[in-house]
PDB file of C-alpha atoms and ligand atoms in Angstrom:
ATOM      1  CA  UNK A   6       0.000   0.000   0.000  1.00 84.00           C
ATOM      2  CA  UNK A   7       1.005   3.587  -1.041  1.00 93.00           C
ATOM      3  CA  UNK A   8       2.216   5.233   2.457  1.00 97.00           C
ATOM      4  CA  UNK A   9      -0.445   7.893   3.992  1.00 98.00           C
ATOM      5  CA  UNK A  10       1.551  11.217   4.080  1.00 98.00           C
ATOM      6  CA  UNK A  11      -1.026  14.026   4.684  1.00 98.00           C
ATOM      7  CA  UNK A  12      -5.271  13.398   5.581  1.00 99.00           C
ATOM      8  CA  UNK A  13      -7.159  16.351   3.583  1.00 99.00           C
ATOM      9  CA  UNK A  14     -10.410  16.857   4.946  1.00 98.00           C
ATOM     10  CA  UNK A  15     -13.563  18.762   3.695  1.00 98.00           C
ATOM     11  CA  UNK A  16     -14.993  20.937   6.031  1.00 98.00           C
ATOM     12  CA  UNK A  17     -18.878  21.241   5.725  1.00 97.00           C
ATOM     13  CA  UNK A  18     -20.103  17.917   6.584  1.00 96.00           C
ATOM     14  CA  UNK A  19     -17.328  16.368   8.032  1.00 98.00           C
ATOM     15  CA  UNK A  20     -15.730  17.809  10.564  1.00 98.00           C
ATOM     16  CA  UNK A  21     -18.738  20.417  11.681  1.00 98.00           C
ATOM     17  CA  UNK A  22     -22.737  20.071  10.758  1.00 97.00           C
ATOM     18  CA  UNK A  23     -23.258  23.401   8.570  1.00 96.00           C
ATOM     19  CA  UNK A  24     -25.797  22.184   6.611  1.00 94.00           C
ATOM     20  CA  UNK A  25     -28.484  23.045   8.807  1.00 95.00           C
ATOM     21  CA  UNK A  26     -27.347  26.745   8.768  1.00 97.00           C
ATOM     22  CA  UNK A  27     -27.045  27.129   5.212  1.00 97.00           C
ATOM     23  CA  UNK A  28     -30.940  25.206   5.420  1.00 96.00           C
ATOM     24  CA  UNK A  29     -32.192  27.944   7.342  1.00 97.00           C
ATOM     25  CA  UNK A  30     -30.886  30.645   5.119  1.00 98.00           C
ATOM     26  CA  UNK A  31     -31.746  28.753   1.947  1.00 98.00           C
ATOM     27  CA  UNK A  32     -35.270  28.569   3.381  1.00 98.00           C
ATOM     28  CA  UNK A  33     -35.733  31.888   4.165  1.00 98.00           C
ATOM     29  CA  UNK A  34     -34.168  33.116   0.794  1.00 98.00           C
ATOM     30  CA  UNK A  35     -36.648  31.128  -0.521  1.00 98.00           C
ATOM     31  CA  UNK A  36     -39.676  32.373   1.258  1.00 98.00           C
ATOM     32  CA  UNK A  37     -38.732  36.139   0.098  1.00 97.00           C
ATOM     33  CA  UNK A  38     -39.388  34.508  -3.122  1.00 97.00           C
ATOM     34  CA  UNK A  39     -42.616  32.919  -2.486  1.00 97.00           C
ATOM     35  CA  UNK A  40     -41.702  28.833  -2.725  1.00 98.00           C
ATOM     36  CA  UNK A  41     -40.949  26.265   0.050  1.00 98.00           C
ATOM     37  CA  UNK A  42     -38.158  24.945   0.378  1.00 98.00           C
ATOM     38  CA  UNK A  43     -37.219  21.337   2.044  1.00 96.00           C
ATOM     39  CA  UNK A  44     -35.215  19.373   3.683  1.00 93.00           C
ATOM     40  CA  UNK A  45     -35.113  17.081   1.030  1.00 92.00           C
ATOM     41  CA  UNK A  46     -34.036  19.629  -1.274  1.00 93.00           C
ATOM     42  CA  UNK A  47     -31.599  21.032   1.154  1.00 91.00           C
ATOM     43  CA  UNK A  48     -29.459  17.356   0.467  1.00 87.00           C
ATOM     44  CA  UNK A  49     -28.462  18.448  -3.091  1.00 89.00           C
ATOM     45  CA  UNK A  50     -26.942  21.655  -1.774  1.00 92.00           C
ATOM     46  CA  UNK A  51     -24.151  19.784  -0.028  1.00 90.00           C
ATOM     47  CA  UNK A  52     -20.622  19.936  -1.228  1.00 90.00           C
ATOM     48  CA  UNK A  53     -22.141  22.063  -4.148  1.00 90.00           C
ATOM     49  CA  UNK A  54     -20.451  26.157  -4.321  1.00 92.00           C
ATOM     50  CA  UNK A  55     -22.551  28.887  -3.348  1.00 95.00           C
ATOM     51  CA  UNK A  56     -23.630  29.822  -6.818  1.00 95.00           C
ATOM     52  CA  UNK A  57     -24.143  26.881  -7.928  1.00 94.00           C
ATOM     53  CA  UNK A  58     -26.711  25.931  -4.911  1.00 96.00           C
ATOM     54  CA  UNK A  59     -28.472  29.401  -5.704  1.00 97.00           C
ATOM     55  CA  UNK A  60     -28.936  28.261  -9.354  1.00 97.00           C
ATOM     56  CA  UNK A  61     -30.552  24.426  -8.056  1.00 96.00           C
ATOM     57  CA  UNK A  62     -32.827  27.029  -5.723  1.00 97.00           C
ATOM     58  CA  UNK A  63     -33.604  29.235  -8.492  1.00 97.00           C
ATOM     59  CA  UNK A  64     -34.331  26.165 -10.262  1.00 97.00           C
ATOM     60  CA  UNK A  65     -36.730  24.532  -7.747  1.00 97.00           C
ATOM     61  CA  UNK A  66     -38.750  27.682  -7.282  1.00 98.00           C
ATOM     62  CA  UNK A  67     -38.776  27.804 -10.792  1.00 97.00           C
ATOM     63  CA  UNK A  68     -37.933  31.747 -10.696  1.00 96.00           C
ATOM     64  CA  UNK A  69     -35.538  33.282 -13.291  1.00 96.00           C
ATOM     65  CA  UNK A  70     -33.543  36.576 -12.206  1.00 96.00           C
ATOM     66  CA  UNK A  71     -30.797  38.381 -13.633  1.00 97.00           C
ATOM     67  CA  UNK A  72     -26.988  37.892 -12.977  1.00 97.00           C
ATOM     68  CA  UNK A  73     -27.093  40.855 -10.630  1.00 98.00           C
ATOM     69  CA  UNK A  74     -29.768  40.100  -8.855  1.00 97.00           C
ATOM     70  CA  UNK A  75     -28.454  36.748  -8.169  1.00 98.00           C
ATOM     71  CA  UNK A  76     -25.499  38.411  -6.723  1.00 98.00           C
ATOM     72  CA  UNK A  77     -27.418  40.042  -4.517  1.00 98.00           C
ATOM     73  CA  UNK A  78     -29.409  37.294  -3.523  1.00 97.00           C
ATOM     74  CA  UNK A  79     -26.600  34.856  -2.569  1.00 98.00           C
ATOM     75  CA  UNK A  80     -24.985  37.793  -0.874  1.00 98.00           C
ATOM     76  CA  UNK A  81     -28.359  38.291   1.430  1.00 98.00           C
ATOM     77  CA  UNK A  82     -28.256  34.454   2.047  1.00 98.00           C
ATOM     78  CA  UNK A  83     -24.532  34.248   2.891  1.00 98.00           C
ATOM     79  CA  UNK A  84     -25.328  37.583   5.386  1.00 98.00           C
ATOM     80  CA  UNK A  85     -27.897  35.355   7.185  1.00 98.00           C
ATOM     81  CA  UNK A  86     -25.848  31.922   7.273  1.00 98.00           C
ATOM     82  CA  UNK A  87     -23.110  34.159   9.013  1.00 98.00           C
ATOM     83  CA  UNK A  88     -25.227  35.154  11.780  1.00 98.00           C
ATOM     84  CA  UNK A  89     -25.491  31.352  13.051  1.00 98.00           C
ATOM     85  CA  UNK A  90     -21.578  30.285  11.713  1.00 98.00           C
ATOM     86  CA  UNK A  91     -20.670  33.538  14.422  1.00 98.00           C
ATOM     87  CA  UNK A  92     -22.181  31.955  17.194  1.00 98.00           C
ATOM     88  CA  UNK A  93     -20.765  28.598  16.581  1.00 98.00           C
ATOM     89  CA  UNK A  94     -18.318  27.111  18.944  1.00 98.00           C
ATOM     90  CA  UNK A  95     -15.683  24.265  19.474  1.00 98.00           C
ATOM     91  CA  UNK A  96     -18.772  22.175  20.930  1.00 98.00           C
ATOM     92  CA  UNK A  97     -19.843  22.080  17.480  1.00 98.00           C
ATOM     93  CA  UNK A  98     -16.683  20.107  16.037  1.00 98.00           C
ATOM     94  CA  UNK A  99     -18.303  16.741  15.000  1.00 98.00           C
ATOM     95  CA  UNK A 100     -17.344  13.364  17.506  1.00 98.00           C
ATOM     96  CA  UNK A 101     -13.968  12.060  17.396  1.00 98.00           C
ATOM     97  CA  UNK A 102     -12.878  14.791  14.612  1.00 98.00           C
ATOM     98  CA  UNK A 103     -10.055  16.357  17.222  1.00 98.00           C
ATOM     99  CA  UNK A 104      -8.763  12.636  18.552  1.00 98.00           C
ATOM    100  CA  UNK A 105      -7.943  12.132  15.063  1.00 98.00           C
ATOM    101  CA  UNK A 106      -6.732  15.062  14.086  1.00 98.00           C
ATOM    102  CA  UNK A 107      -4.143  14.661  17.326  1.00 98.00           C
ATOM    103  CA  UNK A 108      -3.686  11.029  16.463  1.00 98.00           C
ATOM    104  CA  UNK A 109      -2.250  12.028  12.978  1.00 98.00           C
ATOM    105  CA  UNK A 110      -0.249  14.167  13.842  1.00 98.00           C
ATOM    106  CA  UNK A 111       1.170  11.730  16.816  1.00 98.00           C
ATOM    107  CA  UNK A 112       1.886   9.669  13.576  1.00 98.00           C
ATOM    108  CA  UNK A 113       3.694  12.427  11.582  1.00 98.00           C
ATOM    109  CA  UNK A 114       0.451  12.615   8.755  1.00 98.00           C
ATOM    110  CA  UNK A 115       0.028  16.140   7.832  1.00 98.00           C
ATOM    111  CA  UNK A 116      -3.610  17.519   7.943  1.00 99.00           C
ATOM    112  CA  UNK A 117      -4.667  19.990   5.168  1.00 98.00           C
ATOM    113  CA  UNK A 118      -8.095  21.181   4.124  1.00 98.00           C
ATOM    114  CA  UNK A 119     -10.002  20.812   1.304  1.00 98.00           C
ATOM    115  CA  UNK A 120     -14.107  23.019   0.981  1.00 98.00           C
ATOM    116  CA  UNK A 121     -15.880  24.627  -1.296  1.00 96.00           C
ATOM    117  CA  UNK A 122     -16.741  27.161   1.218  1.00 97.00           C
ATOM    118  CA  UNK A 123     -15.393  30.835   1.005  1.00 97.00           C
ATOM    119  CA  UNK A 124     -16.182  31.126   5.351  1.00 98.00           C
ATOM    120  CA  UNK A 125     -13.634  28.141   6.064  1.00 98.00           C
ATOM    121  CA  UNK A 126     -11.464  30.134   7.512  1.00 98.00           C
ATOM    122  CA  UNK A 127     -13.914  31.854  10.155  1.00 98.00           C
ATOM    123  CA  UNK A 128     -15.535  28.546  10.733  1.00 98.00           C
ATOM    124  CA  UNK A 129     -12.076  27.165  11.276  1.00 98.00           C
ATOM    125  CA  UNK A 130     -11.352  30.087  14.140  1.00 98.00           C
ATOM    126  CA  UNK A 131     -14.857  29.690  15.543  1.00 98.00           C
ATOM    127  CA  UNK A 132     -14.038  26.042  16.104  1.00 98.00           C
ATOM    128  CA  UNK A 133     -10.410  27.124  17.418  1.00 98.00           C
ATOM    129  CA  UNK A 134      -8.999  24.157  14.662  1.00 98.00           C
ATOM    130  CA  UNK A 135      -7.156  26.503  12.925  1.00 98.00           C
ATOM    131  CA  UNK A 136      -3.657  25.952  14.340  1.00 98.00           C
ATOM    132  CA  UNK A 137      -3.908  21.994  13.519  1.00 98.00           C
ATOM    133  CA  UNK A 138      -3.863  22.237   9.942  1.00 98.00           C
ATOM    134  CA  UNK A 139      -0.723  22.759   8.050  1.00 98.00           C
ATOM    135  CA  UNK A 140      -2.211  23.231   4.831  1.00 98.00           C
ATOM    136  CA  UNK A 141      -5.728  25.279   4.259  1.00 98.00           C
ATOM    137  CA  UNK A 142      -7.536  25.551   0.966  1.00 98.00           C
ATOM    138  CA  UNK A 143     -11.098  26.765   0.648  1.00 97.00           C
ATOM    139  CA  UNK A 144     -13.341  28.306  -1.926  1.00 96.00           C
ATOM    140  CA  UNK A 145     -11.377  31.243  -1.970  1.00 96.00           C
ATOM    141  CA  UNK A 146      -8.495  29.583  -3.468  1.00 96.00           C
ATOM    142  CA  UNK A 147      -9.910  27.554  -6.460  1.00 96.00           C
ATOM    143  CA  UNK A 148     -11.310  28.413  -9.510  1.00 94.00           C
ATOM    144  CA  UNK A 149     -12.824  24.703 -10.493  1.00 94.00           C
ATOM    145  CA  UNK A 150     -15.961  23.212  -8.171  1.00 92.00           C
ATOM    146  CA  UNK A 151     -15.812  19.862  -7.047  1.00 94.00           C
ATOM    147  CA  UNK A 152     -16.044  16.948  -8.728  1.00 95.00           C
ATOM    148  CA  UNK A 153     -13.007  18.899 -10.278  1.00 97.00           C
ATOM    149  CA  UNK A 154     -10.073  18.161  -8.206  1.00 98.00           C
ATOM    150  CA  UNK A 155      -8.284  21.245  -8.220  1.00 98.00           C
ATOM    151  CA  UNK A 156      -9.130  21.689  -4.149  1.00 98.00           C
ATOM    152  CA  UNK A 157      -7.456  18.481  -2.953  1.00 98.00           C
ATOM    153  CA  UNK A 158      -4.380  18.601  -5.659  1.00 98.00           C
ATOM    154  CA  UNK A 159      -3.763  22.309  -4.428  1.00 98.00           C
ATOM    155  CA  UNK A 160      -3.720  20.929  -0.671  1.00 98.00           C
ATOM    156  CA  UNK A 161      -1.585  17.918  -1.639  1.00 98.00           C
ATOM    157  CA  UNK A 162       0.957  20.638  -3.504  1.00 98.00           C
ATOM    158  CA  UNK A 163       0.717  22.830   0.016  1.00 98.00           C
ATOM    159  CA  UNK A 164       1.947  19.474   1.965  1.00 98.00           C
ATOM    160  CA  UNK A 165       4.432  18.653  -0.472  1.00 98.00           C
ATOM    161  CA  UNK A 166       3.191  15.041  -1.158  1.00 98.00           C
ATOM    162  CA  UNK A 167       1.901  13.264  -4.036  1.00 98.00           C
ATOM    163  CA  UNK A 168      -1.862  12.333  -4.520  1.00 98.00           C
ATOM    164  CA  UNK A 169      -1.127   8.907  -4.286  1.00 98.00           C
ATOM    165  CA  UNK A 170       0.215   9.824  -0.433  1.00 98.00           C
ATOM    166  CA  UNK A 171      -2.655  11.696   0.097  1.00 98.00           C
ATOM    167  CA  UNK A 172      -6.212  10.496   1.853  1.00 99.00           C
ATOM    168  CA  UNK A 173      -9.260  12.837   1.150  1.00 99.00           C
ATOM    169  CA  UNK A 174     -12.504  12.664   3.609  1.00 98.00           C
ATOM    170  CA  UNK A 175     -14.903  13.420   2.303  1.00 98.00           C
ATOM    171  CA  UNK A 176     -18.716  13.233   2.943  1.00 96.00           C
ATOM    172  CA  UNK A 177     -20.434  14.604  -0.964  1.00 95.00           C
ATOM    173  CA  UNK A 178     -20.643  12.707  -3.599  1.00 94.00           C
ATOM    174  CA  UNK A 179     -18.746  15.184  -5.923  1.00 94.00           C
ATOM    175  CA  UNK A 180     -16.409  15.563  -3.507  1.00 96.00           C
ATOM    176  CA  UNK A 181     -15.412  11.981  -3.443  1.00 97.00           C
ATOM    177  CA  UNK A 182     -14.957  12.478  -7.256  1.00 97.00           C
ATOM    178  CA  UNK A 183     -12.841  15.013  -6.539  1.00 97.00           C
ATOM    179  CA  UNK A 184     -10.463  13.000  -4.706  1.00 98.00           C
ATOM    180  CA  UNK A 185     -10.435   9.897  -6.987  1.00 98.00           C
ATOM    181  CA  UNK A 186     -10.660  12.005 -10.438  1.00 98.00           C
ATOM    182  CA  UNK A 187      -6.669  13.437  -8.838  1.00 98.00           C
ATOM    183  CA  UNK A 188      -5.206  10.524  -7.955  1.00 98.00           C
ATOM    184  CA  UNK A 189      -5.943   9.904  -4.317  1.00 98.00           C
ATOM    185  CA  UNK A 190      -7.676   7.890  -2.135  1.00 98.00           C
ATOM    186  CA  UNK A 191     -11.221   8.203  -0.305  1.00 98.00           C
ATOM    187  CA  UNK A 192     -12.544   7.534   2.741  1.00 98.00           C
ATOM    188  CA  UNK A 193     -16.534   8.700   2.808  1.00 98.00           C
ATOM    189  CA  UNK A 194     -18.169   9.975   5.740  1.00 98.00           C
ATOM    190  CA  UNK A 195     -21.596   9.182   5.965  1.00 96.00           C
ATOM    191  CA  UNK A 196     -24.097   6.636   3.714  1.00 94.00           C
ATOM    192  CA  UNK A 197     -22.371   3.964   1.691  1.00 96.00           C
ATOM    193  CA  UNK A 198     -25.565   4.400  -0.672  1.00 94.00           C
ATOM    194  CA  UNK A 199     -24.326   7.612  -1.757  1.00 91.00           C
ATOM    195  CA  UNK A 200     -20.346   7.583  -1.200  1.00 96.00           C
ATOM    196  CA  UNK A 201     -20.027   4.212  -2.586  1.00 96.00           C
ATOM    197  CA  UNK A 202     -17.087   5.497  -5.049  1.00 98.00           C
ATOM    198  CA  UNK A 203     -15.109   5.742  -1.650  1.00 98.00           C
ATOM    199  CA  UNK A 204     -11.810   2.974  -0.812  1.00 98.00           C
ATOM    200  CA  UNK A 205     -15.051   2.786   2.413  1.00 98.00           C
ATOM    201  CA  UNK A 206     -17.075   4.515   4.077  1.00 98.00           C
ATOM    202  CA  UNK A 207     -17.661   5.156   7.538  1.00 98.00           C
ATOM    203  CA  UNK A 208     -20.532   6.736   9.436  1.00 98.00           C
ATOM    204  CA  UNK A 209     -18.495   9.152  11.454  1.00 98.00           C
ATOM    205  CA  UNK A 210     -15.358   9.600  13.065  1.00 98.00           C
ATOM    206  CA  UNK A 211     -15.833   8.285  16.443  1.00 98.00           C
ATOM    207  CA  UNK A 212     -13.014   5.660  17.567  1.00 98.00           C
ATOM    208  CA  UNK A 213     -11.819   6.260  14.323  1.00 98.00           C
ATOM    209  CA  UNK A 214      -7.805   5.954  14.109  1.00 98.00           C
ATOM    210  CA  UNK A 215      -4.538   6.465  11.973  1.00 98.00           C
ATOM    211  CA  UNK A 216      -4.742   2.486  12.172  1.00 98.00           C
ATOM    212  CA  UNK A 217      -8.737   2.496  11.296  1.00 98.00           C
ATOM    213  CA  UNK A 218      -7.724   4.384   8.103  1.00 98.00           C
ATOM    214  CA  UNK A 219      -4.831   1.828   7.062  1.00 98.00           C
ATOM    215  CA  UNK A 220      -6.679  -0.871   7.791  1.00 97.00           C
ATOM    216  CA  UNK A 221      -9.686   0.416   5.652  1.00 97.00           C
ATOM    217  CA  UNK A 222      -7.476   1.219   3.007  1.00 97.00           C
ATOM    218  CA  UNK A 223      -6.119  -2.242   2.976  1.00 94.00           C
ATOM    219  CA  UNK A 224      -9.199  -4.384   2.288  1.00 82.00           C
TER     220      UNK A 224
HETATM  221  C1  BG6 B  21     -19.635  23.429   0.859  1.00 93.66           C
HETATM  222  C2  BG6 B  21     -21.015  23.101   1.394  1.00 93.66           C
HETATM  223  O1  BG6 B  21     -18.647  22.954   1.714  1.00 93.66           O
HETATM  224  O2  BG6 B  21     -19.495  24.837   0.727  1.00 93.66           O
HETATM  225  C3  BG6 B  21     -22.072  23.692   0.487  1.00 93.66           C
HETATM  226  O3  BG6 B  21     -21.168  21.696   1.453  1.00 93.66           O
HETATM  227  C4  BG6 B  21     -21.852  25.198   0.357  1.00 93.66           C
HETATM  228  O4  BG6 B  21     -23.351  23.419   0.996  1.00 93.66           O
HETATM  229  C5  BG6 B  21     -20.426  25.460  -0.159  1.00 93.66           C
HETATM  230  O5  BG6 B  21     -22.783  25.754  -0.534  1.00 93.66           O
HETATM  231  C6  BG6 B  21     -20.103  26.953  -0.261  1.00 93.66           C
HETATM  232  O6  BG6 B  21     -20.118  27.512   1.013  1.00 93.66           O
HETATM  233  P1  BG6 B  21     -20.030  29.059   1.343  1.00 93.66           P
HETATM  234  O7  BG6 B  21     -19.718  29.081   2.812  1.00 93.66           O
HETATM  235  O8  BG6 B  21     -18.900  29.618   0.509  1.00 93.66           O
HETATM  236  O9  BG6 B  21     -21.330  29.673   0.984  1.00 93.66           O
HETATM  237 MG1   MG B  22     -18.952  18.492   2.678  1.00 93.66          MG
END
């Protein structure tokens, strides 16, 4: 087996639950506009750019607006997401995301992140994580959305290692894409039904070890 050199993880999804901020201020965005909008809906917004979610919104409400007003729009939702993503705190860091984070390093694996999301970095202070990653990459950085792999290779060229040395979590479908369309491998976090690309999947992070990943690698 290719050695494990550096872990790059996504942010949204895997190490903290934001989905059910940016739920609350897709929902509201979309009551301005006069439509519902669900839970259900809510699931194809994940791992997606902010644009990009505004256009599936704009497409479920079945409302056409101009470029600037779209602007505007995913500025006024990104204005009310912040509200909640400034009151998070550490408590918020998902189970068993820090012990692993302190077991890599124990093992000499770098840590580097890998999101779509232009707040990383405040979400990464409000979570006081900041200081444990050597590399950070977010949607400030890339040009190319997920399944593209331009995130992870950028992190990987950060660390100084190769792909094939590198381990992406991940817990979107395009984001697993991401990881296997550069060269590296995958663990999903969350459903096997939908991750199923992934080298495995795992529900979440608790227990979960520098010798967890190997051996899950392995099989
Ligand atoms: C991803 C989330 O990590 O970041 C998406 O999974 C989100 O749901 C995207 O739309 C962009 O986030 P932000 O914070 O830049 O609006
Ligand atoms: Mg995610």
């Amino acid at each position: 087996m290719e050695k494990i050199s550096a872990c790059i993880f996504d942010l949204d999804g895997v190490v903290v639950d934001t989905a059910k901020y940016h739920y609350i201020a897709w929902k509201s965005l979309a009551k301005g506009l006069g439509f519902n909008f669900t839970k259900e809906d809510n699931e194809r917004l994940k791992g997606v750019s902010r644009m990009r979610s505004l256009d599936i919104l704009m497409e479920i409400g079945g409302v056409d607006l101009d470029d600037e007003t779209l602007l505007k729009m995913a500025a006024k939702k990104n204005e009310e997401y912040l509200e909640y993503i400034l009151k998070m705190t550490p408590d918020e860091i998902l189970p068993g995301v820090k012990d692993l984070f302190e077991n890599l390093k124990e093992n000499g694996v770098k840590i580097a992140l890998g999101s779509a999301s232009k707040n990383a970095m405040l979400i990464l202070k409000q979570l006081k994580l900041t200081s444990y990653f050597d590399a950070i990459v977010d949607g400030t950085h890339v040009s190319k959305a997920k399944p593209d792999p331009e995130v992870f290779l950028k992190g990987a060229e950060l660390v100084g290692f190769k792909p094939e040395n590198c381990v992406v979590f991940e817990d979107a479908e395009a984001g697993v894409e991401a990881a296997i369309n550069g060269g590296m491998r995958c663990v999903g976090i969350g459903s096997p039904k939908v991750l199923g690309k992934a080298n495995f999947v795992v529900p979440g992070f608790e227990g979960f070890t520098f010798e967890t990943l190997k051996k899950g690698l392995d099989k």
